[in-house]
Coordinates of C-alpha atoms in Angstrom, one line a residue:
M1 CA 12.9 33.4 -9.3
A2 CA 13.0 31.0 -12.1
K3 CA 12.2 27.2 -11.7
P4 CA 15.4 25.2 -11.4
E5 CA 16.5 23.0 -14.2
F6 CA 16.3 20.0 -12.2
G7 CA 15.4 19.0 -8.4
Y8 CA 12.5 20.7 -6.6
D9 CA 11.6 24.1 -5.3
D10 CA 8.7 23.0 -3.2
T11 CA 10.3 20.7 -0.6
P12 CA 10.9 21.4 3.1
K13 CA 14.1 23.4 4.1
L14 CA 16.8 21.4 5.7
P15 CA 17.5 22.3 9.3
G16 CA 20.1 25.1 9.7
S17 CA 20.4 25.5 5.9
K18 CA 19.1 27.9 3.2
W19 CA 18.6 24.9 1.0
R20 CA 15.5 22.9 0.4
V21 CA 15.8 19.0 0.3
H22 CA 16.7 18.2 -3.4
D23 CA 17.2 21.9 -4.0
G24 CA 17.8 22.3 -7.7
R25 CA 19.6 25.6 -6.9
R26 CA 22.2 24.2 -4.6
P27 CA 25.7 24.5 -5.9
Q28 CA 27.2 21.5 -7.5
P29 CA 30.1 19.9 -6.1
R30 CA 33.4 20.7 -7.6
I31 CA 34.8 18.1 -10.0
V32 CA 38.0 16.1 -8.8
T33 CA 39.7 13.5 -11.0
P34 CA 40.4 10.3 -8.8
G35 CA 43.8 8.7 -8.9
S36 CA 44.4 6.2 -11.7
Q37 CA 43.9 2.4 -11.4
D38 CA 45.5 -0.4 -13.3
G39 CA 43.9 -1.6 -16.5
A40 CA 41.7 -3.9 -14.9
Q41 CA 40.9 -1.4 -12.1
H42 CA 41.4 -3.9 -9.4
F43 CA 40.8 -2.4 -6.0
G44 CA 42.4 -5.1 -4.0
T45 CA 41.3 -8.1 -1.9
A46 CA 39.3 -7.9 1.5
P47 CA 41.2 -7.9 4.8
S48 CA 41.6 -11.2 6.5
D49 CA 38.9 -10.1 9.3
A50 CA 36.1 -9.0 6.8
T51 CA 32.8 -10.7 5.9
V52 CA 32.8 -10.9 2.3
L53 CA 29.2 -10.4 1.1
F54 CA 29.8 -10.7 -2.7
D55 CA 32.9 -12.3 -4.3
G56 CA 31.5 -12.7 -7.7
A57 CA 30.2 -16.2 -7.4
D58 CA 26.6 -16.2 -6.0
L59 CA 24.1 -14.3 -3.9
S60 CA 23.9 -16.8 -1.4
K61 CA 24.3 -14.1 1.4
W62 CA 21.7 -11.9 0.0
K63 CA 17.9 -12.0 -0.2
S64 CA 15.0 -9.7 -1.7
V65 CA 13.7 -7.2 0.8
D66 CA 10.5 -9.3 0.6
G67 CA 12.2 -12.1 2.2
G68 CA 12.5 -14.4 -1.0
D69 CA 15.9 -15.3 -2.9
A70 CA 17.6 -12.3 -4.7
E71 CA 17.0 -12.5 -8.4
W72 CA 19.6 -10.0 -9.7
K73 CA 21.9 -11.5 -12.4
V74 CA 25.1 -12.8 -11.6
E75 CA 27.9 -13.1 -14.4
N76 CA 31.5 -12.4 -15.1
G77 CA 32.4 -11.7 -11.3
Y78 CA 29.6 -9.1 -10.7
V79 CA 26.1 -8.9 -9.9
Q80 CA 23.6 -6.5 -12.1
V81 CA 20.3 -4.8 -11.2
T82 CA 17.4 -6.8 -12.8
R83 CA 14.3 -4.7 -12.0
T84 CA 13.3 -7.3 -9.4
G85 CA 13.4 -5.2 -6.4
D86 CA 16.1 -4.3 -3.8
I87 CA 18.1 -6.8 -2.5
E88 CA 19.8 -6.9 1.3
T89 CA 22.2 -9.1 3.4
R90 CA 21.0 -11.8 5.3
E91 CA 23.2 -10.9 8.0
H92 CA 22.8 -7.7 9.9
F93 CA 25.6 -5.2 10.9
G94 CA 26.1 -2.2 13.1
D95 CA 29.0 0.0 13.2
C96 CA 31.0 -1.1 10.4
Q97 CA 33.5 -0.4 7.4
L98 CA 32.1 -1.4 4.1
H99 CA 33.7 -1.6 0.9
V100 CA 31.4 -1.8 -2.5
E101 CA 32.7 -1.5 -6.1
W102 CA 30.0 -0.5 -8.6
A103 CA 29.8 0.5 -12.4
A104 CA 27.0 2.5 -14.2
P105 CA 26.0 1.4 -17.5
E106 CA 28.5 2.2 -20.1
E107 CA 25.8 3.2 -22.6
V108 CA 24.4 6.7 -21.3
K109 CA 20.6 7.0 -21.2
G110 CA 18.8 9.6 -19.5
E111 CA 19.7 12.4 -17.4
S112 CA 19.9 13.7 -13.9
Q113 CA 18.4 11.1 -11.6
G114 CA 17.4 9.0 -14.4
R115 CA 20.9 7.9 -15.4
G116 CA 22.8 4.9 -13.4
N117 CA 20.7 5.4 -10.4
S118 CA 21.0 2.9 -7.3
G119 CA 22.1 3.2 -3.9
V120 CA 23.9 1.7 -1.0
F121 CA 22.0 1.5 2.3
L122 CA 23.4 1.1 5.8
L123 CA 21.1 -0.5 8.4
S124 CA 18.6 -0.6 5.3
L125 CA 18.0 3.0 6.1
Y126 CA 20.8 5.5 5.5
E127 CA 21.7 5.8 1.7
I128 CA 24.7 6.6 0.0
Q129 CA 23.7 7.6 -3.6
V130 CA 24.9 5.5 -6.5
L131 CA 24.4 7.6 -9.8
D132 CA 26.3 8.2 -13.0
G133 CA 27.4 11.8 -12.0
F134 CA 30.1 12.1 -14.8
D135 CA 29.2 15.2 -16.8
N136 CA 25.5 14.6 -15.3
P137 CA 24.2 17.8 -13.4
T138 CA 21.5 16.9 -10.8
Y139 CA 20.2 18.3 -7.5
A140 CA 23.4 18.3 -5.2
D141 CA 21.9 16.1 -2.6
G142 CA 21.1 13.5 -5.0
M143 CA 24.7 13.6 -6.7
T144 CA 26.9 10.5 -6.6
G145 CA 28.2 9.8 -3.3
A146 CA 25.7 12.2 -1.5
I147 CA 24.0 11.2 1.7
Y148 CA 20.7 11.2 -0.4
G149 CA 18.5 14.2 0.4
Q150 CA 20.6 15.5 3.1
F151 CA 24.3 16.2 2.2
P152 CA 26.1 16.6 -1.2
P153 CA 29.5 15.1 -1.5
L154 CA 32.3 17.5 -0.7
V155 CA 33.5 16.9 -4.4
N156 CA 32.4 14.7 -7.5
A157 CA 35.0 12.2 -7.8
C158 CA 33.1 10.3 -10.4
R159 CA 34.7 8.1 -13.3
P160 CA 33.1 7.8 -16.8
P161 CA 30.3 5.6 -17.2
G162 CA 31.1 2.0 -17.6
E163 CA 34.2 2.2 -15.5
W164 CA 34.4 0.6 -11.9
Q165 CA 34.1 2.7 -9.0
S166 CA 34.6 2.2 -5.2
Y167 CA 32.9 3.3 -2.0
D168 CA 34.6 2.9 1.3
V169 CA 32.6 3.8 4.2
I170 CA 33.0 4.2 7.8
F171 CA 29.5 3.9 9.5
E172 CA 28.5 4.4 13.1
A173 CA 25.0 3.3 13.9
P174 CA 22.7 5.7 15.8
K175 CA 22.8 5.3 19.7
W176 CA 19.6 5.6 21.8
V177 CA 18.9 5.9 25.5
G178 CA 15.3 4.4 25.7
D179 CA 13.3 6.1 23.1
R180 CA 15.7 9.2 23.1
L181 CA 18.4 9.7 20.5
H182 CA 21.8 9.9 22.1
K183 CA 24.0 9.9 19.0
A184 CA 23.0 10.4 15.2
A185 CA 24.2 7.9 12.7
T186 CA 27.4 9.0 11.5
L187 CA 29.1 8.3 7.9
T188 CA 32.8 8.9 6.6
V189 CA 32.7 8.1 2.9
L190 CA 35.6 8.0 0.2
H191 CA 34.5 7.9 -3.3
N192 CA 37.3 6.3 -5.6
G193 CA 39.8 7.1 -2.6
V194 CA 38.5 10.7 -2.4
L195 CA 36.9 11.8 0.9
V196 CA 33.5 13.1 0.2
H197 CA 32.1 13.1 3.7
H198 CA 33.9 13.2 6.8
C199 CA 32.2 12.2 10.2
R200 CA 29.1 13.5 8.7
P201 CA 26.0 13.1 11.2
A202 CA 22.9 11.9 9.4
L203 CA 19.7 13.9 9.8
G204 CA 17.9 10.6 10.0
P205 CA 16.9 7.6 7.9
T206 CA 16.9 8.4 4.0
D207 CA 13.8 10.0 2.7
H208 CA 12.6 11.3 -0.6
K209 CA 11.1 15.0 -0.9
A210 CA 10.6 15.1 2.8
L211 CA 12.7 16.0 5.9
P212 CA 14.6 13.1 7.6
S213 CA 14.2 12.7 11.2
Y214 CA 14.8 10.1 14.2
Q215 CA 11.2 10.2 15.2
D216 CA 11.1 6.6 15.5
T217 CA 13.6 4.4 17.3
S218 CA 15.4 1.8 15.3
A219 CA 17.6 -1.1 16.0
D220 CA 21.5 -0.4 16.0
T221 CA 22.0 -3.2 13.5
G222 CA 20.5 -4.1 10.2
P223 CA 21.4 -5.3 6.6
V224 CA 23.3 -3.7 3.8
R225 CA 20.9 -3.0 1.1
L226 CA 21.4 -2.3 -2.4
Q227 CA 18.6 -0.4 -4.4
D228 CA 17.0 -1.4 -7.6
H229 CA 16.1 1.8 -9.3
G230 CA 15.6 0.2 -12.6
D231 CA 19.0 1.1 -14.1
E232 CA 21.5 -1.8 -15.1
V233 CA 24.0 -0.7 -12.4
R234 CA 26.7 -3.4 -11.5
Y235 CA 28.2 -4.3 -8.3
R236 CA 31.4 -6.4 -7.2
N237 CA 33.7 -7.1 -4.5
I238 CA 31.5 -6.1 -1.6
W239 CA 32.9 -6.9 2.0
V240 CA 32.3 -5.4 5.5
R241 CA 34.2 -5.3 8.8
P242 CA 32.3 -4.7 12.0
L243 CA 34.0 -2.0 14.2
M244 CA 34.9 -3.1 17.7
D245 CA 35.9 -1.3 20.6
Y246 CA 39.6 -2.3 21.4
D247 CA 39.0 -3.0 25.1
A248 CA 35.8 -4.8 24.5
A249 CA 37.5 -7.1 22.0
D250 CA 40.4 -7.8 24.1

């Protein structure tokens, strides 16, 4: 069998699947054109009970993953990757609703995983892939909106490079009984208003070229992390709402 044009053919097989991790032969998600936005592509303001993580002004609610100040560039209401490393929120969150807007560079450089690559991590462990996936084939579990290395998006809802896009995520943290996994982390994701994952149980924290697993227990809260993959991806209008049980909140 011919070697795939992109991706890998020497990685482990995913449990219950005929596909390997980052398998270049896995079918590409079908393309869906998202609904139109107004000229400025405004996605609305945060709900009244949300914690605004980035409002376009500063990175006071963020830090670098090594503990120092976040050094990404803030201008014109957005923050841009600067090849200074990943950044993460100072506050930790568990079960939550997360809204993130992002844009890949307008000037197209590279191909496959080398084009507009970044990522949004929940608990700093579970990655939703950010990528310029517009007319840019890559391995399916690394496509825009993928739960990276595990599940491709149901469809490819990418806008052209340079245009603002949105992720809306409902995340449920894994639940443990002692050191035994009781319930896997679960993600529902909408990309530009289009459902790309529905109550999808993650196989474990994100990994690269390896099978994810829940071998180690982890906290049920953690930071939201944005990945610096070296591409000048921009972010704006980031907010989060903790999910609360109605009776517990009463």
